[in-house]
PDB file of C-alpha atoms in Angstrom:
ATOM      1  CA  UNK A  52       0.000   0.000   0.000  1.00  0.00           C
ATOM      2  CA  UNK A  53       1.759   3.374  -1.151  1.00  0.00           C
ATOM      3  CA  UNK A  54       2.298   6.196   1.632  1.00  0.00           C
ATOM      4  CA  UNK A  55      -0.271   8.745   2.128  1.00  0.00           C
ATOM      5  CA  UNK A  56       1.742  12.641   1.655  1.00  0.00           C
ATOM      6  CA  UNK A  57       2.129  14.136   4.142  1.00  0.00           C
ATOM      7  CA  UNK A  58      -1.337  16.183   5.806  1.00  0.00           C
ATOM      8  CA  UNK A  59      -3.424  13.687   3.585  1.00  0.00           C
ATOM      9  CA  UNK A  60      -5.948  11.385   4.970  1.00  0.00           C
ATOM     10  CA  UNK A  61      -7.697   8.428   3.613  1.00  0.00           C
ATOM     11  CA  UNK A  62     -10.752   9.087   1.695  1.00  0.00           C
ATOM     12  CA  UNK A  63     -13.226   7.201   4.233  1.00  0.00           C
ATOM     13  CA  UNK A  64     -12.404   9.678   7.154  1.00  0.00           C
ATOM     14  CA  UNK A  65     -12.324  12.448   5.866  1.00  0.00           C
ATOM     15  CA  UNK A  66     -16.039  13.299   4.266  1.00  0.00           C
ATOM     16  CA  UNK A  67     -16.009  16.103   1.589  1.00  0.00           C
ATOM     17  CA  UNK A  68     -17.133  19.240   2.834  1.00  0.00           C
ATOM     18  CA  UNK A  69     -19.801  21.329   1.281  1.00  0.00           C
ATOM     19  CA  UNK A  70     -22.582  23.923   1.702  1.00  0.00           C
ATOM     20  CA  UNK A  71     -25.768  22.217   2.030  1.00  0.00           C
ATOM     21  CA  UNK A  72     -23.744  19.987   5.085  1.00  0.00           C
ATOM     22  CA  UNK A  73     -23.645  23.303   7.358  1.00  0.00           C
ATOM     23  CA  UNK A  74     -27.797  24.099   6.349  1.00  0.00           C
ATOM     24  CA  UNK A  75     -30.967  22.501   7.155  1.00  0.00           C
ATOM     25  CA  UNK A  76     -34.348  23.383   6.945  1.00  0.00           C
ATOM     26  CA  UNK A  77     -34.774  24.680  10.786  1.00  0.00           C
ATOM     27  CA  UNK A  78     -31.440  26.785  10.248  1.00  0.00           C
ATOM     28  CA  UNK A  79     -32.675  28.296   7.383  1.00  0.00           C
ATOM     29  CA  UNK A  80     -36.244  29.441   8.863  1.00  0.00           C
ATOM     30  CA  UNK A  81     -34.527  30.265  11.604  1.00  0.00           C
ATOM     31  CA  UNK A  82     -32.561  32.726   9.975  1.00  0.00           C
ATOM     32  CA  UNK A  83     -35.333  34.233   8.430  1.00  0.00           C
ATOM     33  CA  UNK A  84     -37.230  34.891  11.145  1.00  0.00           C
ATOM     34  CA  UNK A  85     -34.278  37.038  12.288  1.00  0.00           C
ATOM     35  CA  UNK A  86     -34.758  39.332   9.293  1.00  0.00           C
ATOM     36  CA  UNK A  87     -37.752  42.248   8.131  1.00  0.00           C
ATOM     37  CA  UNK A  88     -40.133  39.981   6.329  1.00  0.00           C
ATOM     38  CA  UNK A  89     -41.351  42.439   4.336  1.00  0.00           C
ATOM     39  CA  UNK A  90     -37.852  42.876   2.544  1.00  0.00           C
ATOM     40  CA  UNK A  91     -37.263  38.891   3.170  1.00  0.00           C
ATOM     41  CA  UNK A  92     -35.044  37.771   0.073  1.00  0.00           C
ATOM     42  CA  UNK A  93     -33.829  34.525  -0.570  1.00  0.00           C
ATOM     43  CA  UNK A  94     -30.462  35.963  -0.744  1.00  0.00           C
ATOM     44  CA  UNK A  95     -30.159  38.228   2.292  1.00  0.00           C
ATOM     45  CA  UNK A  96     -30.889  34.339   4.391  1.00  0.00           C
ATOM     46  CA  UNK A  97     -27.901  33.103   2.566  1.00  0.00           C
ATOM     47  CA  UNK A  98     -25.616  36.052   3.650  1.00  0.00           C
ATOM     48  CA  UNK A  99     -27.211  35.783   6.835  1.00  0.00           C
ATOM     49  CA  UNK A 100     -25.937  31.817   7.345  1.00  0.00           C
ATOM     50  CA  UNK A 101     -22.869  32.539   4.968  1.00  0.00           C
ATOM     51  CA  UNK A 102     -24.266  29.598   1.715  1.00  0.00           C
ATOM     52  CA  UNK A 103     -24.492  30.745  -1.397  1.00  0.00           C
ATOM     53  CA  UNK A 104     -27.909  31.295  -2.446  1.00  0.00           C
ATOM     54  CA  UNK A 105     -27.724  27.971  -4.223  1.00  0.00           C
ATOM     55  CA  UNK A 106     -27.590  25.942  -1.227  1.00  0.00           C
ATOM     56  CA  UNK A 107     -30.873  27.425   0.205  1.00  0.00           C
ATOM     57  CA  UNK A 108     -33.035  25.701  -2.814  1.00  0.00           C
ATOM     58  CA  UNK A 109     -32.127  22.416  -1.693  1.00  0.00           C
ATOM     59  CA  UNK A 110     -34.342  23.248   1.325  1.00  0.00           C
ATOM     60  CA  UNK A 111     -36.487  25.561   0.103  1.00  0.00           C
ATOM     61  CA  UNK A 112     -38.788  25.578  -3.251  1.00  0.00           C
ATOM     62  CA  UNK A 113     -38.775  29.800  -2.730  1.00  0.00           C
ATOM     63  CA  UNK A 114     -39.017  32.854  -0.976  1.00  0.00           C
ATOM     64  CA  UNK A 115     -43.012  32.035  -0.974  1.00  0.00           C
ATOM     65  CA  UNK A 116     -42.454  28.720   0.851  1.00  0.00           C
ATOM     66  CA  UNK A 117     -40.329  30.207   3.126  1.00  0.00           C
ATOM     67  CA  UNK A 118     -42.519  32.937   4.291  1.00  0.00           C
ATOM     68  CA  UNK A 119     -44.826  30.530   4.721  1.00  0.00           C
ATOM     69  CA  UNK A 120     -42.369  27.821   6.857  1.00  0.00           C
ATOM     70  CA  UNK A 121     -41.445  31.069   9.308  1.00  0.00           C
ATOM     71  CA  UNK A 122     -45.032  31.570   9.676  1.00  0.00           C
ATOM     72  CA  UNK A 123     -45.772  28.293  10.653  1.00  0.00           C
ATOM     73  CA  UNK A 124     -42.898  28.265  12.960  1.00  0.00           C
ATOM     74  CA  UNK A 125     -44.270  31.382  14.768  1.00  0.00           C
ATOM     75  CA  UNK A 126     -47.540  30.102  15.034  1.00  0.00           C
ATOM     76  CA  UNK A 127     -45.665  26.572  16.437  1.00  0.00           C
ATOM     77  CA  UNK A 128     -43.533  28.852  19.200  1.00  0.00           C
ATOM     78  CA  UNK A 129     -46.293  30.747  20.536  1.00  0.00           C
ATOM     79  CA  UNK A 130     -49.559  28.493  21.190  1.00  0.00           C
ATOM     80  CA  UNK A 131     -49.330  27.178  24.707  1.00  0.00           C
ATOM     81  CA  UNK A 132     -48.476  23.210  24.609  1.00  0.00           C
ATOM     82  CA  UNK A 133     -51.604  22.313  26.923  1.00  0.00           C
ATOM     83  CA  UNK A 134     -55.169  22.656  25.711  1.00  0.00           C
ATOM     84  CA  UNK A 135     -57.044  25.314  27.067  1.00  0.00           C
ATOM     85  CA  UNK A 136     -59.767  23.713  29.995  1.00  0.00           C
ATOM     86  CA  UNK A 137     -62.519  25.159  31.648  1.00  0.00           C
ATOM     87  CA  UNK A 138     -60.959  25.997  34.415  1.00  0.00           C
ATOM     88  CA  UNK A 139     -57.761  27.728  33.360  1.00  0.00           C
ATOM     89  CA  UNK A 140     -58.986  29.199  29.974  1.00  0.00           C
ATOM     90  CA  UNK A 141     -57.951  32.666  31.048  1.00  0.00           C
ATOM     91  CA  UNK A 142     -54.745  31.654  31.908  1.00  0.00           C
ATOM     92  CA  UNK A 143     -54.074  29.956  28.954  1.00  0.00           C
ATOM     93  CA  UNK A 144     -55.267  33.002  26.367  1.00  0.00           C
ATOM     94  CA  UNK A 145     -52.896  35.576  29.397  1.00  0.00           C
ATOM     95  CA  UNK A 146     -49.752  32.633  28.177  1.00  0.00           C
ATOM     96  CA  UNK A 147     -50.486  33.280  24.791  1.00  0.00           C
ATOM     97  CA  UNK A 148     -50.842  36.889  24.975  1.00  0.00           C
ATOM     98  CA  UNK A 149     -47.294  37.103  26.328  1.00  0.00           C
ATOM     99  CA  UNK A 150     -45.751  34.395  23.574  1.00  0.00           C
ATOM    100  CA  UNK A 151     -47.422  36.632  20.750  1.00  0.00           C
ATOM    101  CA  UNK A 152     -45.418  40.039  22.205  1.00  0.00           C
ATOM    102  CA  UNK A 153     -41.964  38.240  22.947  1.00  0.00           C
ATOM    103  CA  UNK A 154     -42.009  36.037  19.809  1.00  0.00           C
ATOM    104  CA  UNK A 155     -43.577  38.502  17.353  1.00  0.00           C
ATOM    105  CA  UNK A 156     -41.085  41.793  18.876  1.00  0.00           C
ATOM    106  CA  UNK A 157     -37.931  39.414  17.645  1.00  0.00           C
ATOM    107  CA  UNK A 158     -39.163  39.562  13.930  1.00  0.00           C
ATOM    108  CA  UNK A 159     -39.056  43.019  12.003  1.00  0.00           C
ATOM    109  CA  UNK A 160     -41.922  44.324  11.117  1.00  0.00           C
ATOM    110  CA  UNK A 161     -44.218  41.577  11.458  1.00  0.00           C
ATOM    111  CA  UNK A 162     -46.878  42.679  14.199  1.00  0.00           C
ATOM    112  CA  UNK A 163     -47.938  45.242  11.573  1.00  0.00           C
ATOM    113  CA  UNK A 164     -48.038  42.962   8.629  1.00  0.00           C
ATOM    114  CA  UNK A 165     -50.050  40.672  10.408  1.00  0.00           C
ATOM    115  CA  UNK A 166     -52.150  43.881  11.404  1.00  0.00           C
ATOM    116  CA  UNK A 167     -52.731  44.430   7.890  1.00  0.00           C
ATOM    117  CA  UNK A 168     -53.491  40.712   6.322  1.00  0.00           C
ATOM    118  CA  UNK A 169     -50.000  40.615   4.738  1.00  0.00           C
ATOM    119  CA  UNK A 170     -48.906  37.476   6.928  1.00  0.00           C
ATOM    120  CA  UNK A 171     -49.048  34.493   5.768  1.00  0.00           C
ATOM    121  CA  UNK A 172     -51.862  32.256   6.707  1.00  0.00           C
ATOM    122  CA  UNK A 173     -49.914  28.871   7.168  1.00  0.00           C
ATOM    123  CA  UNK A 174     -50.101  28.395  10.893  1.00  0.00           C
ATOM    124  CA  UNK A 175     -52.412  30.418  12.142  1.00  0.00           C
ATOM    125  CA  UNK A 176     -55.270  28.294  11.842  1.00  0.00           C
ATOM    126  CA  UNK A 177     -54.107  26.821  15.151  1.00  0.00           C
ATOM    127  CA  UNK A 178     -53.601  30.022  16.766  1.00  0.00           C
ATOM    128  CA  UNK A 179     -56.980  30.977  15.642  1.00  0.00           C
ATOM    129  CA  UNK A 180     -58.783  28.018  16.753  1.00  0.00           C
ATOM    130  CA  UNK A 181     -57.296  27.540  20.063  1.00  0.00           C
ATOM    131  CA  UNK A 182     -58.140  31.130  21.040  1.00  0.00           C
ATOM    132  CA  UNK A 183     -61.767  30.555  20.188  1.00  0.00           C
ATOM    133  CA  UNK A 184     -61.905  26.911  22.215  1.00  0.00           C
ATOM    134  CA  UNK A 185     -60.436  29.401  25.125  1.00  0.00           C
ATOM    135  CA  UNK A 186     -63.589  32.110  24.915  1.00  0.00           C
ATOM    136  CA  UNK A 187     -66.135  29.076  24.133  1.00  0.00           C
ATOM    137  CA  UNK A 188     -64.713  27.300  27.183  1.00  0.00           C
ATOM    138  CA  UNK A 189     -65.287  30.741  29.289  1.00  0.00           C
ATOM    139  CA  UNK A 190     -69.013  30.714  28.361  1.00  0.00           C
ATOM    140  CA  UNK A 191     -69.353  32.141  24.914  1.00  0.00           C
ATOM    141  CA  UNK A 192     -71.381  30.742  21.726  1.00  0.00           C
ATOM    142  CA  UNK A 193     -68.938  29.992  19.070  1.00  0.00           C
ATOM    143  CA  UNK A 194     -70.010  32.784  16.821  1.00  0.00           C
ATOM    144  CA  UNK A 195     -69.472  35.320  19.796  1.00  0.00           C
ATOM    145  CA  UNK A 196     -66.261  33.303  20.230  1.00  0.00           C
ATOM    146  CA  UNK A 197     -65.104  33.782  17.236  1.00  0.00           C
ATOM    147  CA  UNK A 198     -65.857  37.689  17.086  1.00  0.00           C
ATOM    148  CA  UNK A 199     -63.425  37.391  20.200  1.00  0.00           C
ATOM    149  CA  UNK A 200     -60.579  36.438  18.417  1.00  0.00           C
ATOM    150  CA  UNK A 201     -60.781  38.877  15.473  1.00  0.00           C
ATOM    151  CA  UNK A 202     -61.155  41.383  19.030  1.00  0.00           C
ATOM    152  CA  UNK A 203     -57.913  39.565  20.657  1.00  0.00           C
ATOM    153  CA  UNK A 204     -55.839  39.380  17.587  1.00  0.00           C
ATOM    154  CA  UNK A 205     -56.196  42.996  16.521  1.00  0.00           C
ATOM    155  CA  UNK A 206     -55.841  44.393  19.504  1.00  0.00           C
ATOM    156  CA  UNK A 207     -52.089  42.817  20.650  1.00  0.00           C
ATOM    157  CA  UNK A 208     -51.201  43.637  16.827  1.00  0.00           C
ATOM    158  CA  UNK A 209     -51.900  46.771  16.844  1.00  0.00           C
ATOM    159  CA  UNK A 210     -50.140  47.330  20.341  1.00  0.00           C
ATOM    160  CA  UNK A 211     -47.295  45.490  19.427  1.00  0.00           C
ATOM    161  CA  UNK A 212     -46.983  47.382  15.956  1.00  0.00           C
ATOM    162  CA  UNK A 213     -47.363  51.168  17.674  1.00  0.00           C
ATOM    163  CA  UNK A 214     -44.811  49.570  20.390  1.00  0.00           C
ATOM    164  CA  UNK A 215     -42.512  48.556  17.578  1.00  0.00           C
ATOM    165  CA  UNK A 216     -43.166  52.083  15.988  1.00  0.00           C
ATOM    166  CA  UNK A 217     -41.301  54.010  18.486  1.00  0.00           C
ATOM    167  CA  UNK A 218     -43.937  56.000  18.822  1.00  0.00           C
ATOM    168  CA  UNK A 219     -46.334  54.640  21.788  1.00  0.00           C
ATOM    169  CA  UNK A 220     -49.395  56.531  22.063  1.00  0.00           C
ATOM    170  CA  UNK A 221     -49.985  56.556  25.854  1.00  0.00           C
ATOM    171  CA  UNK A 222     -48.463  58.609  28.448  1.00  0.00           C
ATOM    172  CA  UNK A 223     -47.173  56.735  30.819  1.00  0.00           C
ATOM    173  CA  UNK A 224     -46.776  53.815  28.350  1.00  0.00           C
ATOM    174  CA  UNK A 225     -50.058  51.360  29.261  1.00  0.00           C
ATOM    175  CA  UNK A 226     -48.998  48.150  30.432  1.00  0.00           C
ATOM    176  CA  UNK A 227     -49.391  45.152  28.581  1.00  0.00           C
ATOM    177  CA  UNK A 228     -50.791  43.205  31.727  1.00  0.00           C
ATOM    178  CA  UNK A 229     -53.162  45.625  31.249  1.00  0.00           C
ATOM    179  CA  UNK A 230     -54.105  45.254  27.722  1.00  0.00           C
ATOM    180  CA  UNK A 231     -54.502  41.397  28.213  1.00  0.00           C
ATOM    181  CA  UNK A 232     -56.564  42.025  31.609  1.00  0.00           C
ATOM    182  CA  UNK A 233     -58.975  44.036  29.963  1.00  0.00           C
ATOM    183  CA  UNK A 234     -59.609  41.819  26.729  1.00  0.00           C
ATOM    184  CA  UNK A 235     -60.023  38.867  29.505  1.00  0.00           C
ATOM    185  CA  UNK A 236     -62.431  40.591  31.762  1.00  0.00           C
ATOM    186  CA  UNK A 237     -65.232  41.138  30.288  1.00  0.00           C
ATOM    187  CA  UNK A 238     -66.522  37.620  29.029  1.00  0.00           C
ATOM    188  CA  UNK A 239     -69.403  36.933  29.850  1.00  0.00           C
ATOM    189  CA  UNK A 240     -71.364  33.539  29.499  1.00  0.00           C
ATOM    190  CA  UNK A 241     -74.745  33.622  27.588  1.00  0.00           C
ATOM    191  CA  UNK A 242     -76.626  34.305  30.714  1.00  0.00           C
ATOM    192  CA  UNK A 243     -75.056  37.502  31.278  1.00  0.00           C
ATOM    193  CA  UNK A 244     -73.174  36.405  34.484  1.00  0.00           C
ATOM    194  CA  UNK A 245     -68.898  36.519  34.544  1.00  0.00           C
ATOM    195  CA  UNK A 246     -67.610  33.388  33.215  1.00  0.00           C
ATOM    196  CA  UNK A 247     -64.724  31.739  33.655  1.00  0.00           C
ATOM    197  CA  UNK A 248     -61.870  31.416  36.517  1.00  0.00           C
ATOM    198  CA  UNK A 249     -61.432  34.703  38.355  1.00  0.00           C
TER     199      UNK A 249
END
């Protein structure tokens, strides 16, 4: 068997190295959720995990499918892991509440796209549903239930996109125990009497 040169080694250990071996799908999404989604390009997620563009496509079909993995992501990181019950449904909208404002401040921009129907859809259909199982499990019909949500939605948005503004209405800055307090508070089961645990 002929000497290896010197600083060579044999082909089995040492595997050749290349771009899509330093990416996967969970690094890529990940990255993107670190940039403005509004000016998300394909190519600013390369620079941002140092690939050539190239090396993204072997995860990703486009910048469409990737919008729409990072929005499925978000919606994975902020609904609680437990069901919403009876008995804690409050709690569980106040734990959601709280995931929306610390998951949604880390990504650029997108509090007020969401504001404004330009997220993407993918994912939120879980949000969306477990907030409603929360308000029908406090005493309201579905339809009212459902009202609740478009109420609960638009209403951290729209705080979290004037707090991302700069440019907070409110003077002293409202707190956003506050905010969730009130949207929690007045549910009220079909008979008119406070529903829910206090």
């Amino acid at each position: 068997m002929p000497e290896l040169t010197p600083g060579r080694k044999p082909a089995a250990r040492s595997p050749r190295p290349g771009r899509p071996a330093v990416i996967d799908r969970d690094r890529i999404v990940a990255a993107a959720l670190e940039l403005d989604q509004d000016t998300l390009t394909m190519q600013a997620v390369a620079r941002r995990l140092g690939v050539a563009t190239s090396a993204l496509y072997r995860w990703v079909g486009s910048r469409e499918e990737l919008l729409d993995l990072a929005s499925a992501e978000l919606g994975r990181r902020i609904v609680p892991r437990r069901e919403p019950t009876e008995a804690d449904w409050r709690a569980w909208l106040a734990e959601l509440a709280h995931a929306i404002r610390r998951e949604f401040r880390a990504v650029p921009g997108f509090a007020a796209r969401a504001l404004t129907g330009g997220h993407r859809a993918v994912g939120h259909d879980t949000v969306e549903r477990g907030v409603v199982t929360a308000f029908t499990l406090g005493g309201l019909p579905p339809e009212h239930a459902r009202q609740r949500w478009y109420v609960f939605a638009t209403a951290i948005l729209g705080w979290l996109a004037a707090e991302e503004s700069g440019r907070f209405p409110a003077d002293p800055p409202m707190e956003f125990d506050a905010l969730v307090e009130v949207l929690l508070a007045s549910v009220q089961a079909e008979d008119g009497s406070p529903s829910g645990d206090q």
